[in-house]
Coordinates of C-alpha atoms and ligand atoms in Angstrom, one line a residue:
M1 CA -35.2 9.0 -8.5
E2 CA -35.5 9.1 -4.7
V3 CA -32.6 9.5 -2.4
V4 CA -31.4 6.4 -0.7
E5 CA -30.5 5.9 2.8
L6 CA -27.2 3.5 2.9
K7 CA -26.9 3.5 6.6
K8 CA -28.7 5.5 9.2
G9 CA -28.0 9.1 8.4
V10 CA -25.9 8.2 5.3
Y11 CA -27.5 9.0 2.0
W12 CA -26.8 8.3 -1.7
V13 CA -27.5 11.9 -3.4
G14 CA -25.7 11.4 -6.6
A15 CA -26.7 11.6 -10.3
I16 CA -27.8 9.0 -13.0
D17 CA -26.3 9.7 -16.5
W18 CA -28.5 7.4 -18.7
N19 CA -27.5 8.7 -22.0
I20 CA -23.5 8.8 -21.9
R21 CA -22.4 6.2 -24.3
D22 CA -18.6 6.9 -24.5
F23 CA -16.8 7.6 -21.4
H24 CA -13.3 8.7 -22.5
G25 CA -13.2 5.9 -25.2
Y26 CA -15.0 3.2 -23.0
S27 CA -18.5 2.4 -24.4
T28 CA -21.2 2.6 -21.6
P29 CA -24.3 1.1 -23.1
T30 CA -26.5 1.5 -20.1
G31 CA -24.9 4.9 -19.0
T32 CA -23.3 5.5 -15.8
T33 CA -23.8 7.1 -12.3
Y34 CA -21.9 9.7 -10.5
N35 CA -22.2 8.8 -6.8
A36 CA -22.1 11.4 -4.1
Y37 CA -22.9 10.7 -0.4
L38 CA -24.3 13.0 2.2
I39 CA -23.6 12.2 6.0
L40 CA -25.7 14.0 8.5
D41 CA -24.0 14.2 11.9
E42 CA -22.9 17.1 14.2
K43 CA -20.8 18.1 11.3
N44 CA -22.7 17.5 8.0
V45 CA -20.5 16.1 5.2
L46 CA -20.8 15.7 1.4
V47 CA -18.5 13.1 -0.1
D48 CA -17.7 14.0 -3.6
T49 CA -19.9 15.8 -6.1
V50 CA -21.1 14.9 -9.7
K51 CA -20.2 15.9 -13.2
A52 CA -21.0 19.6 -13.9
P53 CA -24.2 19.2 -15.9
F54 CA -25.7 17.0 -13.1
Y55 CA -25.2 19.7 -10.4
L56 CA -29.0 20.4 -10.1
E57 CA -30.0 16.8 -9.9
M58 CA -27.7 16.2 -7.1
M59 CA -28.6 19.5 -5.3
G60 CA -32.3 18.6 -5.6
R61 CA -31.5 15.3 -3.7
I62 CA -29.5 17.0 -1.0
S63 CA -32.3 19.5 -0.6
E64 CA -34.9 16.9 0.1
I65 CA -32.9 15.9 3.2
I66 CA -31.1 19.1 4.4
D67 CA -30.7 22.7 3.7
P68 CA -27.5 22.6 1.6
S69 CA -26.2 25.6 3.5
K70 CA -26.1 23.4 6.5
I71 CA -23.3 21.2 5.0
D72 CA -20.0 21.8 6.9
L73 CA -17.4 19.7 5.0
V74 CA -17.1 18.7 1.4
I75 CA -14.6 15.6 0.9
S76 CA -13.1 15.6 -2.6
N77 CA -11.6 11.9 -3.0
H78 CA -10.7 12.5 -6.6
V79 CA -9.9 15.4 -8.8
E80 CA -11.4 13.9 -12.2
M81 CA -14.2 16.0 -13.4
D82 CA -17.0 13.4 -13.2
H83 CA -16.6 13.8 -9.4
S84 CA -15.3 17.3 -9.0
G85 CA -17.1 19.1 -11.8
S86 CA -19.9 20.5 -9.4
L87 CA -17.4 21.6 -6.6
T88 CA -17.2 25.1 -7.5
Q89 CA -21.1 25.5 -7.6
V90 CA -21.4 23.4 -4.5
V91 CA -18.9 25.6 -2.6
E92 CA -20.7 28.7 -3.7
R93 CA -24.1 27.3 -2.8
I94 CA -23.1 26.1 0.6
G95 CA -21.0 29.2 1.4
N96 CA -17.2 28.3 1.6
P97 CA -17.2 25.0 3.4
V98 CA -14.1 23.1 4.4
V99 CA -12.9 21.0 1.4
I100 CA -11.0 17.9 2.6
T101 CA -8.7 16.3 0.1
S102 CA -5.3 14.9 -0.3
E103 CA -2.1 17.1 -1.0
R104 CA -2.3 16.1 -4.8
G105 CA -6.0 16.8 -4.6
K106 CA -5.4 20.2 -3.5
K107 CA -3.0 20.8 -6.4
G108 CA -5.3 19.3 -9.0
L109 CA -8.4 21.0 -7.8
E110 CA -6.5 24.4 -7.9
K111 CA -5.2 23.8 -11.4
H112 CA -8.6 22.7 -12.6
Y113 CA -10.8 25.4 -11.0
Q114 CA -8.3 28.1 -10.0
K115 CA -10.5 28.9 -6.8
P116 CA -9.3 29.7 -3.3
F117 CA -11.2 26.7 -1.7
N118 CA -10.9 26.4 2.2
F119 CA -8.7 23.4 2.0
K120 CA -7.9 20.9 4.8
I121 CA -5.3 18.5 3.7
V122 CA -5.5 14.7 5.0
K123 CA -3.0 12.0 4.8
T124 CA -3.4 8.1 5.2
G125 CA -4.2 7.2 8.7
E126 CA -5.7 10.6 9.6
A127 CA -8.9 10.5 11.2
L128 CA -11.6 13.2 11.8
S129 CA -14.5 13.3 14.3
I130 CA -17.7 14.6 12.9
G131 CA -19.8 13.9 16.1
G132 CA -21.2 10.4 16.4
R133 CA -18.9 9.3 13.7
T134 CA -15.3 9.2 12.8
L135 CA -14.0 9.5 9.2
A136 CA -10.6 7.9 8.4
F137 CA -8.7 8.6 5.1
V138 CA -6.4 6.3 3.0
E139 CA -4.5 7.8 0.1
A140 CA -4.8 5.6 -2.9
P141 CA -2.5 7.2 -5.6
M142 CA -3.3 6.0 -9.1
L143 CA -6.6 4.4 -8.1
H144 CA -7.3 6.3 -10.3
W145 CA -5.2 9.3 -10.4
P146 CA -2.4 10.5 -8.2
D147 CA -4.8 12.3 -6.0
S148 CA -7.2 9.5 -5.2
M149 CA -8.2 8.8 -1.9
F150 CA -10.6 6.6 0.0
T151 CA -12.8 7.9 2.9
Y152 CA -14.0 5.2 5.6
I153 CA -16.7 5.8 8.1
K154 CA -15.8 3.7 11.1
E155 CA -18.9 3.5 12.9
D156 CA -20.8 2.3 9.9
C157 CA -17.9 0.0 8.6
L158 CA -18.6 1.8 5.2
L159 CA -15.9 2.3 2.8
L160 CA -16.2 5.1 0.2
P161 CA -13.4 4.3 -2.3
N162 CA -14.4 6.7 -5.1
D163 CA -13.3 4.9 -8.6
A164 CA -12.2 1.8 -7.1
F165 CA -14.9 -1.1 -7.2
G166 CA -17.2 0.9 -9.4
Q167 CA -18.9 -0.1 -12.6
H168 CA -20.3 2.3 -15.5
F169 CA -23.8 1.2 -15.0
A170 CA -26.9 3.1 -14.9
S171 CA -30.0 1.5 -13.3
T172 CA -33.0 2.7 -10.9
Q173 CA -31.4 0.3 -8.2
R174 CA -28.7 1.5 -6.0
F175 CA -27.5 -1.9 -4.5
E176 CA -25.7 -4.7 -6.3
D177 CA -28.0 -7.3 -4.6
E178 CA -31.1 -5.7 -6.2
V179 CA -29.6 -6.5 -9.7
N180 CA -28.7 -9.7 -11.5
G181 CA -25.4 -10.6 -10.0
D182 CA -23.7 -11.8 -13.0
L183 CA -24.6 -8.7 -14.8
V184 CA -23.0 -6.5 -12.2
M185 CA -19.8 -8.6 -12.1
R186 CA -19.7 -8.2 -15.8
H187 CA -19.9 -4.5 -15.6
A188 CA -17.2 -4.5 -12.6
A189 CA -15.0 -6.5 -14.9
K190 CA -15.2 -4.3 -17.7
Y191 CA -14.6 -1.2 -15.5
Y192 CA -11.4 -3.0 -14.0
A193 CA -10.1 -4.0 -17.2
N194 CA -10.6 -0.6 -19.1
I195 CA -9.8 1.6 -16.2
L196 CA -7.7 -0.1 -13.4
W197 CA -5.7 -2.9 -15.3
P198 CA -2.5 -1.1 -15.7
L199 CA -2.6 -0.5 -11.8
A200 CA -2.8 -4.3 -11.0
P201 CA 0.4 -4.1 -8.7
L202 CA -0.8 -1.0 -7.0
I203 CA -4.3 -2.6 -6.3
L204 CA -2.8 -5.6 -4.7
K205 CA -0.6 -3.4 -2.4
K206 CA -3.6 -1.3 -1.4
V207 CA -5.8 -4.2 -0.7
D208 CA -3.1 -5.7 1.4
E209 CA -2.5 -2.4 3.2
V210 CA -6.2 -2.1 4.0
V211 CA -6.5 -5.7 5.2
K212 CA -3.4 -5.0 7.6
M213 CA -5.3 -1.8 9.0
G214 CA -7.7 -4.4 10.3
I215 CA -10.7 -2.4 9.3
S216 CA -14.1 -4.0 9.1
I217 CA -16.1 -3.5 5.8
D218 CA -19.5 -4.4 5.4
M219 CA -20.4 -2.1 2.6
I220 CA -18.5 -0.5 -0.2
A221 CA -20.1 2.6 -1.9
P222 CA -18.0 3.4 -5.1
S223 CA -18.4 6.7 -7.0
H224 CA -19.9 4.9 -10.0
G225 CA -22.6 2.3 -10.3
L226 CA -24.0 0.0 -7.6
I227 CA -23.2 -0.2 -4.0
W228 CA -21.8 -3.4 -2.7
R229 CA -24.2 -4.3 0.3
K230 CA -24.7 -8.0 0.6
D231 CA -21.2 -9.4 0.3
P232 CA -18.5 -6.7 -0.4
S233 CA -15.8 -9.2 -0.2
R234 CA -16.9 -10.6 -3.4
I235 CA -15.7 -7.5 -5.4
I236 CA -12.5 -7.3 -3.2
Q237 CA -11.7 -11.0 -4.0
A238 CA -12.5 -10.4 -7.8
Y239 CA -10.0 -7.5 -7.8
V240 CA -7.4 -9.5 -6.2
E241 CA -7.9 -12.4 -8.8
W242 CA -8.0 -9.9 -11.9
S243 CA -4.8 -8.2 -10.5
H244 CA -3.0 -11.6 -10.1
G245 CA -3.9 -12.2 -13.8
K246 CA -5.9 -15.3 -13.3
T247 CA -6.9 -16.8 -16.7
E248 CA -9.0 -19.5 -18.2
R249 CA -8.2 -21.8 -20.9
K250 CA -9.4 -19.3 -23.5
V251 CA -8.1 -17.5 -26.5
L252 CA -9.4 -14.6 -28.5
V253 CA -9.0 -14.2 -32.1
I254 CA -9.2 -10.5 -33.0
Y255 CA -9.2 -9.3 -36.4
D256 CA -10.3 -6.9 -39.1
T257 CA -10.7 -7.7 -42.8
M258 CA -10.8 -6.0 -46.2
W259 CA -12.1 -8.4 -48.7
G260 CA -12.8 -11.3 -46.5
S261 CA -9.4 -13.0 -46.6
T262 CA -8.3 -12.4 -43.1
E263 CA -11.8 -13.3 -41.7
V264 CA -11.5 -16.5 -43.6
M265 CA -8.2 -17.1 -41.8
A266 CA -9.5 -16.1 -38.3
K267 CA -12.4 -18.4 -38.7
T268 CA -10.1 -21.3 -39.8
I269 CA -7.7 -20.6 -37.0
L270 CA -10.7 -20.7 -34.6
K271 CA -11.4 -24.3 -35.8
G272 CA -8.0 -25.3 -34.9
L273 CA -8.2 -23.8 -31.5
T274 CA -11.5 -25.6 -30.9
E275 CA -10.0 -28.8 -31.8
E276 CA -7.5 -28.6 -29.0
G277 CA -10.4 -28.0 -26.5
V278 CA -9.7 -24.4 -26.1
Q279 CA -12.5 -21.8 -25.3
A280 CA -12.0 -19.6 -28.2
R281 CA -13.9 -16.3 -29.3
L282 CA -13.9 -14.5 -32.6
L283 CA -14.0 -10.8 -32.3
S284 CA -14.3 -8.5 -35.2
L285 CA -12.8 -4.9 -34.7
R286 CA -15.7 -3.6 -36.8
T287 CA -18.4 -5.0 -34.5
N288 CA -17.0 -5.1 -31.2
H289 CA -16.0 -2.0 -29.2
R290 CA -12.4 -1.7 -28.1
S291 CA -13.6 -1.6 -24.4
D292 CA -15.6 -4.8 -24.8
I293 CA -12.7 -6.6 -26.3
I294 CA -10.5 -5.5 -23.5
E295 CA -13.1 -7.0 -21.1
E296 CA -13.0 -10.1 -22.8
M297 CA -9.2 -10.3 -22.5
L298 CA -9.4 -10.2 -18.8
D299 CA -9.6 -14.0 -18.5
A300 CA -8.1 -15.0 -21.7
K301 CA -4.4 -16.4 -21.8
G302 CA -3.9 -16.4 -25.6
I303 CA -4.6 -13.7 -28.0
L304 CA -4.3 -13.9 -31.9
L305 CA -4.5 -10.8 -33.9
G306 CA -5.3 -10.8 -37.6
S307 CA -5.0 -7.9 -40.0
P308 CA -4.8 -7.3 -43.7
T309 CA -2.2 -5.0 -45.1
L310 CA -3.3 -1.6 -46.1
N311 CA -0.7 0.7 -47.7
N312 CA 2.2 -1.3 -46.2
G313 CA 0.9 -1.3 -42.7
M314 CA -1.9 -2.8 -40.5
F315 CA -5.6 -1.9 -40.9
P316 CA -6.4 1.5 -38.9
T317 CA -8.9 -0.4 -36.7
M318 CA -6.1 -2.7 -35.5
G319 CA -4.0 0.5 -34.8
D320 CA -6.7 2.0 -32.7
F321 CA -6.9 -1.2 -30.7
L322 CA -3.1 -1.7 -30.2
T323 CA -2.7 1.9 -29.0
Y324 CA -5.5 1.4 -26.5
L325 CA -4.0 -2.1 -25.5
K326 CA -0.5 -0.8 -24.9
G327 CA -1.7 1.9 -22.5
L328 CA -3.4 -0.9 -20.4
R329 CA -0.5 -3.2 -20.3
P330 CA -2.1 -6.4 -19.3
K331 CA 0.5 -9.0 -18.2
G332 CA 0.7 -12.8 -18.7
K333 CA -0.8 -12.9 -22.1
V334 CA 0.7 -14.8 -25.1
F335 CA 0.2 -13.0 -28.6
G336 CA 0.2 -14.5 -31.9
L337 CA -0.1 -12.7 -35.4
F338 CA -1.7 -13.5 -38.8
G339 CA -2.9 -11.6 -41.7
S340 CA -3.3 -11.4 -45.5
H341 CA -1.7 -9.1 -48.1
G342 CA -1.7 -8.4 -51.9
W343 CA 1.9 -7.8 -52.7
G344 CA 4.4 -6.3 -50.3
G345 CA 2.6 -7.0 -46.8
G346 CA 3.6 -5.2 -43.8
A347 CA 0.6 -5.6 -41.4
I348 CA 2.2 -8.4 -39.3
K349 CA 5.4 -6.5 -39.1
E350 CA 3.9 -3.3 -37.8
M351 CA 1.6 -5.4 -35.3
R352 CA 4.7 -7.0 -34.0
R353 CA 6.4 -3.7 -33.7
H354 CA 3.6 -2.5 -31.6
L355 CA 3.5 -5.5 -29.2
E356 CA 7.3 -5.3 -29.0
E357 CA 7.1 -1.6 -27.8
G358 CA 4.5 -2.8 -25.2
K359 CA 6.8 -5.5 -24.1
F360 CA 4.2 -8.3 -24.6
E361 CA 5.1 -11.9 -25.1
I362 CA 4.8 -12.7 -28.8
W363 CA 4.9 -16.2 -30.5
E364 CA 7.5 -16.3 -32.9
K365 CA 5.4 -18.2 -35.5
E366 CA 3.0 -16.1 -37.8
L367 CA 0.8 -17.0 -40.6
S368 CA 0.7 -14.7 -43.7
V369 CA -1.3 -15.5 -46.9
Q370 CA -1.4 -13.7 -50.4
F371 CA -4.7 -12.7 -51.5
L372 CA -7.0 -15.7 -50.6
S373 CA -6.2 -18.9 -48.9
D374 CA -6.0 -22.1 -51.1
S375 CA -6.7 -25.4 -49.6
E376 CA -3.3 -26.0 -48.5
E377 CA -3.1 -22.6 -46.7
L378 CA -6.5 -23.2 -45.1
E379 CA -5.1 -26.5 -43.6
R380 CA -2.0 -24.4 -42.4
A381 CA -4.4 -22.1 -40.6
V382 CA -6.0 -25.0 -38.7
Q383 CA -2.7 -26.2 -37.6
F384 CA -1.7 -22.6 -36.8
G385 CA -4.7 -22.6 -34.3
R386 CA -3.7 -26.1 -32.9
E387 CA -0.1 -25.1 -32.5
F388 CA -1.0 -21.8 -30.8
A389 CA -3.2 -23.6 -28.4
K390 CA -0.4 -26.0 -27.5
K391 CA 2.0 -23.3 -27.1
V392 CA -0.1 -21.3 -24.7
F393 CA -1.5 -24.1 -22.5
W394 CA 0.8 -27.1 -22.7
Ligands
FEO1 FE1 -14.7 8.3 -12.0 FE2 -11.2 8.9 -12.4 O1 -13.0 9.4 -12.3

């Protein structure tokens, strides 16, 4: 893979991780990239590094452009190890360059690597001339960690926002306009939903702050996936809509099953939803990864959860999913519950408790069946779906 010039004198020198399939609990079916950028000017600057096992891959790309010892400054926009994992080796190879980061970045890097890096701390609004270019910094706490920061190259109208606007997507292309646009947006949506969803209010504030700064952006180069070259406002607008919780007339039926009874209920409820003209999707927890289900939730307004009772509680797959969901804290959804049991029951009660702890809106009605549904219970399941659709959309 060649180095790629984004703007005159600004290069992508990152690494492609084709084989990663699990990024801290998030499924990455194509892999991902760790994007680092090299800016050649009177002072040469490396923006971010890559995950430690990819150090040599990145250094090989840098060496095609410049002797690495000629790098003067290394910017660390984010402490998480997919971006800072090579920092120690980079600093040793270059020979103690200045490491530019936020105050919290310094603390995080010191705790991770316990090295006396030659830090320069920057704050929002600070600018740094590197010759023909000016770099400006915008602290972006919690996008994705408290230390996160954006770097902006004024003369190139190029925003380097690290984790924001990224996708976990590996390809031989570097720019979004070189790949099917719908595919890229789906990966961007999955990334937002699984990583940034809890931070929706902060994202809206940050977008507003950047707009008020009046900076012109004609390219966004994130730290994962493809670079937004053709129309970067598209991904900014998508982030605003996702953060406002814009939804479609859509309901998900998410379930697991032990002997098929809860699955029959799920499919019958789906029929009722469909009869009300709702776009409904059936998602088994056995065959859909939790991170794909979360992506589907982004534009769904109603969520029905179904579980059989196992040992007086919910099925373990539902426990996994609800734990993950609670952490992501999506707002504006309405949840409904159903399930089957043999004798005492308990799954619905346990699911309800988890949702209450997460402060989700829960429909008071629930549908419970002992063993298998008879014809009257199947009719109740259809009505349950119809009533849920009315509750959510009317
Ligand atoms: Fe891509 Fe928060 O690291």
